[in-house]
Coordinates of C-alpha atoms in Angstrom, one line a residue:
M177 CA 8.6 8.5 -13.5
T178 CA 10.9 11.7 -12.9
R179 CA 10.1 14.1 -10.5
Q180 CA 8.3 17.2 -11.3
P181 CA 8.7 20.3 -8.9
G182 CA 5.5 21.8 -8.0
A183 CA 3.7 18.6 -8.7
A184 CA 0.9 17.8 -6.1
P185 CA 2.2 15.0 -3.6
I186 CA 0.2 11.7 -4.1
V187 CA -1.5 9.9 -1.2
I188 CA -0.7 6.3 -0.8
A189 CA -3.2 4.3 1.1
H190 CA -1.1 2.3 3.6
R191 CA -2.5 -1.1 3.7
G192 CA -5.8 0.4 2.3
A193 CA -7.7 2.8 4.8
S194 CA -6.2 0.7 7.6
G195 CA -7.1 3.5 10.3
Y196 CA -10.5 2.3 9.8
L197 CA -10.7 -1.3 8.7
P198 CA -8.5 -4.1 9.1
E199 CA -5.4 -3.7 6.9
H200 CA -5.1 -5.5 3.2
T201 CA -9.0 -6.3 3.4
L202 CA -10.4 -5.7 0.0
E203 CA -13.1 -3.6 2.2
A204 CA -10.1 -1.5 3.3
K205 CA -8.8 -0.9 -0.3
A206 CA -12.3 -0.3 -1.5
L207 CA -12.7 2.5 1.4
A208 CA -9.2 4.0 0.5
Y209 CA -10.4 4.4 -3.0
G210 CA -13.8 6.0 -2.0
L211 CA -11.7 8.4 0.3
G212 CA -9.6 9.7 -2.5
A213 CA -6.3 8.1 -2.4
D214 CA -4.2 8.1 -5.5
F215 CA -2.4 4.7 -4.8
L216 CA -3.3 1.6 -2.9
E217 CA -0.6 -0.3 -1.2
Q218 CA -0.3 -4.4 -1.5
D219 CA 2.4 -6.2 0.3
V220 CA 2.7 -9.2 -1.3
I221 CA 3.7 -13.0 0.1
A222 CA 3.4 -16.2 -1.5
T223 CA 1.6 -19.4 -0.4
R224 CA 2.6 -22.9 -0.5
D225 CA 0.8 -23.5 -3.7
G226 CA 2.8 -20.7 -5.5
E227 CA -0.2 -18.1 -5.3
L228 CA 0.5 -14.4 -4.1
V229 CA -1.6 -13.1 -1.5
V230 CA -1.7 -9.4 0.3
L231 CA -0.4 -9.5 3.6
H232 CA 2.0 -7.4 5.5
D233 CA 3.9 -10.3 7.2
I234 CA 5.1 -13.5 6.4
Y235 CA 3.1 -15.0 9.2
L236 CA -0.5 -15.0 10.1
D237 CA -0.8 -15.1 13.7
D238 CA -1.2 -11.3 14.5
V239 CA -4.0 -10.5 11.8
T240 CA -6.0 -13.9 11.6
N241 CA -7.6 -16.6 13.6
V242 CA -5.1 -18.9 12.6
A243 CA -4.3 -20.6 15.9
E244 CA -8.3 -21.3 16.4
R245 CA -8.7 -22.8 12.9
Y246 CA -5.2 -24.6 12.2
P247 CA -3.7 -24.9 15.7
E248 CA -1.4 -27.9 14.8
R249 CA 0.4 -25.8 11.9
R250 CA 2.2 -24.0 14.2
R251 CA 6.3 -24.1 13.9
A252 CA 8.8 -24.5 16.5
D253 CA 9.0 -20.8 17.0
G254 CA 5.3 -20.5 17.7
R255 CA 4.5 -18.6 14.6
F256 CA 2.1 -19.4 11.5
Y257 CA 3.6 -18.8 8.3
T258 CA 1.7 -17.9 5.2
V259 CA 3.9 -20.3 2.8
D260 CA 2.7 -23.3 4.9
F261 CA -0.9 -22.9 3.7
D262 CA -2.7 -23.3 0.4
V263 CA -5.0 -20.5 -0.8
A264 CA -8.0 -22.5 -0.2
E265 CA -6.9 -23.0 3.5
L266 CA -6.2 -19.2 3.9
R267 CA -9.6 -18.4 2.5
Q268 CA -11.0 -20.1 5.8
L269 CA -9.5 -17.4 8.0
D270 CA -10.9 -14.4 9.3
I271 CA -8.8 -11.3 9.3
C272 CA -9.0 -9.0 12.3
E273 CA -7.5 -5.9 13.4
R274 CA -3.6 -6.2 14.1
R275 CA -2.9 -7.4 17.7
R276 CA 0.1 -7.0 19.8
H277 CA 1.8 -10.4 19.2
G278 CA 0.8 -13.0 21.6
T279 CA -2.4 -11.2 23.2
N280 CA -5.6 -10.2 21.8
D281 CA -5.3 -6.5 22.2
S282 CA -5.2 -4.2 19.2
V283 CA -2.1 -2.3 18.5
Y284 CA -4.4 0.8 18.0
P285 CA -7.4 0.2 20.5
A286 CA -9.4 2.8 19.1
R287 CA -9.5 1.5 15.6
F288 CA -11.9 -1.5 14.5
P289 CA -13.1 -3.7 16.9
Q290 CA -12.0 -7.3 17.3
G291 CA -14.5 -10.1 16.8
M292 CA -16.1 -9.3 13.1
K293 CA -16.3 -12.6 10.9
G294 CA -16.2 -12.4 7.2
L295 CA -13.2 -10.4 6.5
R296 CA -10.9 -12.4 4.2
I297 CA -7.4 -12.8 2.9
A298 CA -7.4 -11.5 -0.8
T299 CA -5.1 -13.0 -3.5
L300 CA -3.1 -10.2 -5.7
D301 CA -5.5 -11.1 -8.6
E302 CA -8.5 -10.5 -6.8
E303 CA -7.2 -6.9 -5.4
L304 CA -5.9 -6.0 -9.0
E305 CA -9.2 -7.0 -10.5
L306 CA -10.9 -4.6 -7.7
V307 CA -8.7 -1.6 -8.7
H308 CA -9.3 -2.2 -12.4
G309 CA -13.1 -2.6 -11.8
L310 CA -13.0 0.5 -9.8
N311 CA -11.0 2.8 -12.1
R312 CA -13.6 1.3 -15.0
S313 CA -16.5 2.3 -13.3
T314 CA -15.5 5.8 -11.6
G315 CA -13.1 6.9 -14.6
R316 CA -10.3 7.5 -12.2
R317 CA -6.8 6.0 -12.5
V318 CA -5.8 5.1 -9.2
G319 CA -2.7 3.4 -8.9
I320 CA -1.1 0.4 -7.2
Y321 CA 2.1 0.3 -5.0
P322 CA 3.2 -3.4 -4.5
E323 CA 6.0 -4.4 -2.1
I324 CA 8.3 -7.5 -2.7
K325 CA 8.1 -8.7 1.1
D326 CA 11.3 -10.3 2.5
P327 CA 12.6 -11.7 -0.8
A328 CA 15.5 -13.6 1.0
W329 CA 13.2 -15.4 3.3
H330 CA 11.3 -16.2 0.1
S331 CA 14.2 -17.5 -1.7
R332 CA 15.2 -19.8 1.1
H333 CA 11.9 -21.6 0.7
G334 CA 12.5 -21.9 -3.2
I335 CA 10.2 -18.9 -4.1
D336 CA 11.3 -16.1 -6.5
L337 CA 9.0 -13.6 -5.2
A338 CA 9.9 -10.9 -7.5
S339 CA 9.7 -12.7 -10.7
L340 CA 6.2 -14.2 -9.6
L341 CA 5.1 -10.4 -8.9
L342 CA 6.4 -9.3 -12.1
R343 CA 4.8 -12.0 -13.8
K344 CA 1.5 -11.1 -12.2
L345 CA 1.8 -7.3 -12.7
E346 CA 2.4 -7.8 -16.3
D347 CA -0.9 -10.1 -16.7
H348 CA -2.9 -7.3 -15.3
G349 CA -1.4 -4.7 -17.8
Y350 CA 1.3 -3.0 -15.8
R351 CA 4.2 -3.2 -17.8
T352 CA 5.9 0.4 -18.5
A353 CA 7.0 3.6 -16.5
D354 CA 3.8 5.2 -17.8
D355 CA 1.5 2.9 -16.1
A356 CA 0.3 3.8 -12.5
V357 CA 2.4 1.6 -10.5
F358 CA 5.5 1.7 -8.0
V359 CA 7.2 -1.4 -7.1
Q360 CA 8.7 -1.3 -3.7
C361 CA 11.5 -3.4 -1.4
F362 CA 13.6 -2.8 1.3
D363 CA 16.4 -5.0 -0.1
P364 CA 18.5 -2.9 -2.6
A365 CA 20.2 -5.9 -4.1
E366 CA 17.0 -7.4 -5.1
L367 CA 15.5 -4.3 -6.2
H368 CA 18.6 -3.7 -8.5
R369 CA 18.1 -7.4 -9.8
V370 CA 14.7 -6.6 -10.4
R371 CA 15.6 -3.7 -12.8
T372 CA 18.4 -5.4 -14.4
A373 CA 18.4 -9.4 -14.2
L374 CA 14.4 -9.3 -14.5
G375 CA 14.5 -6.3 -16.9
C376 CA 11.7 -4.6 -15.1
R377 CA 10.6 -1.5 -16.7
L378 CA 8.2 -0.2 -14.0
N379 CA 9.0 2.7 -11.6
L380 CA 10.9 1.4 -8.4
V381 CA 11.0 2.6 -4.8
Q382 CA 13.8 1.9 -2.4
L383 CA 12.4 1.5 1.0
V384 CA 14.8 2.3 3.8
D385 CA 14.9 1.0 7.2
R386 CA 15.8 2.9 10.2
D387 CA 19.1 1.0 10.9
R388 CA 22.7 1.2 9.9
A389 CA 22.1 -0.2 6.5
G390 CA 19.4 2.4 5.7
A391 CA 21.7 4.9 7.2
E392 CA 24.0 4.0 4.5
L393 CA 21.6 4.1 2.0
L394 CA 20.8 7.7 2.8
T395 CA 24.1 9.0 2.3
S396 CA 24.9 11.4 -0.7
E397 CA 26.9 8.3 -2.5
G398 CA 24.0 5.9 -1.3
L399 CA 21.2 7.9 -2.8
R400 CA 23.4 8.0 -6.1
R401 CA 23.4 4.3 -6.3
I402 CA 20.0 4.0 -5.8
A403 CA 19.0 6.6 -8.5
E404 CA 20.8 4.1 -10.9
F405 CA 18.2 1.6 -10.6
A406 CA 15.2 3.3 -8.9
Q407 CA 13.1 6.4 -9.2
G408 CA 12.1 6.8 -5.6
L409 CA 12.7 6.7 -2.1
G410 CA 10.5 5.5 0.8
P411 CA 12.4 6.2 4.1
H412 CA 10.5 6.6 7.7
Y413 CA 9.3 10.1 7.9
S414 CA 11.8 10.6 11.0
Q415 CA 14.5 10.3 8.7
L416 CA 13.6 13.3 6.5
V417 CA 13.5 16.0 9.4
V418 CA 15.7 18.0 12.0
P419 CA 14.7 20.1 14.7
S420 CA 14.1 23.3 13.7
T421 CA 16.8 26.2 14.4
A422 CA 14.9 29.2 13.1
A423 CA 14.6 31.9 15.5
E424 CA 11.1 32.5 14.6
Q425 CA 9.7 29.0 14.4
R426 CA 6.7 28.4 12.1
A427 CA 7.5 24.3 12.7
P428 CA 9.4 22.7 15.2
I429 CA 11.0 20.7 12.2
D430 CA 13.2 21.6 9.1
A431 CA 13.9 19.3 6.3
S432 CA 17.2 16.9 6.6
P433 CA 19.6 17.4 3.9
I434 CA 18.5 14.0 2.7
V435 CA 15.3 15.7 1.0
A436 CA 17.8 18.0 -1.0
N437 CA 20.2 15.2 -1.9
A438 CA 17.6 12.9 -2.9
H439 CA 15.9 15.4 -5.3
A440 CA 19.1 16.2 -6.4
A441 CA 19.5 12.5 -7.3
G442 CA 16.1 12.8 -9.2
L443 CA 14.5 10.4 -6.6
V444 CA 10.9 11.0 -5.7
L445 CA 10.2 10.9 -1.6
H446 CA 7.4 8.7 -0.4
P447 CA 8.0 8.4 3.5
Y448 CA 6.0 6.2 5.7
T449 CA 3.9 6.1 7.8
F450 CA 1.4 8.8 8.8
R451 CA -1.1 7.7 11.5
R452 CA -3.4 9.7 13.4
D453 CA -3.1 7.3 16.3
D454 CA 0.8 7.3 16.5
L455 CA 2.0 10.9 16.1
P456 CA 5.3 12.1 17.0
A457 CA 5.9 14.4 20.1
Y458 CA 6.2 17.5 17.7
A459 CA 3.1 17.1 16.1
P460 CA -0.2 18.2 17.7
S461 CA -2.4 16.7 15.0
L462 CA -2.1 14.4 11.8
E463 CA -3.3 17.1 9.8
Q464 CA -0.6 19.6 10.8
M465 CA 2.1 16.9 10.5
L466 CA 1.0 16.5 6.9
E467 CA 1.0 20.1 6.4
W468 CA 4.5 20.6 7.5
F469 CA 5.8 17.6 5.2
F470 CA 4.0 18.6 2.2
E471 CA 5.0 22.2 2.3
R472 CA 7.9 22.6 4.8
I473 CA 9.9 19.4 4.0
G474 CA 8.7 18.9 0.5
V475 CA 7.9 15.4 0.2
D476 CA 6.3 14.2 -3.1
G477 CA 3.9 11.7 -1.3
V478 CA 2.8 9.9 1.9
F479 CA 2.3 6.7 3.0
C480 CA -1.1 7.1 5.3
D481 CA -3.2 5.0 7.3
H482 CA -6.1 7.8 7.2
P483 CA -6.1 8.6 3.3
D484 CA -9.1 11.1 3.5
V485 CA -7.0 13.2 6.0
A486 CA -4.0 13.4 3.6
V487 CA -6.0 14.0 0.7
R488 CA -8.1 16.7 2.5
T489 CA -5.1 18.4 3.8
R490 CA -3.2 18.5 0.4
D491 CA -6.3 19.7 -1.6
R492 CA -6.7 22.6 1.2
L493 CA -3.2 23.6 0.7
R494 CA -3.5 23.5 -3.0
S495 CA -6.7 25.3 -3.0
A496 CA -5.1 28.0 -0.8
R497 CA -1.9 28.5 -3.1
V498 CA -4.5 28.9 -6.2
G499 CA -6.7 31.5 -4.3

């Protein structure tokens, strides 16, 4: 997917409409779809019996009641790992709003309350069927945005997660760069393998962490290397901005040189994660922050916990330009 200057930025529902419902539940994905998101994100993890489920972490304890249901399955480090469970066992768990590790306190206290029963872990098959069904019934073409989660960890457990994911995507009709899908991963060696050794023709996005390795990826040379196998870049939003030095400040931030360098390399920019309840000090509101990133920074899409806010802000800016 080549970058098209002037195209409207896309809105990626981060773990679904996770600002409103517990993350990665089918309910959160259906809500995000209804709120107008262009893409729905899937973090993909493997189970003991080789199934793929949609969960952000390789462990279960911060978003489920696993400690109550299977207390004996705790590893020596105190965590409960998805790979130690079959799908049938995972279906017995309730998903809850993400908690601070080791507590019953929500990471974002104003979000969906703790205690509701009946929200379940979804398999990747179930989520892709949901998206397909909604696209058919609404006539829209909402895409998917799966992530290969911690491939090295899976490999140490004898699982080639990337191969399993690509096979599953092909089974559901996602095969070429024209399909509405981005495959993302933080591991550049793995993403390169996906393109070369595994022969993937889908659009790939290199995620970037806020560490030394991430900083190296964001150099001009690093961006050129990424562009040899990927179509997009997914940095943290903070990596794309610098303080504004303009005498007459319309915004407290300007675009980092990374933005121009990434675009010059032909990469689309999809930064993460925009949240109403976790704003940087310079942003008075999520709406204002998104407006700056759409207009001043020039991103091609955003991962957002509140996809309706991103859609509304983007569409308002488009209408203002047309008007």
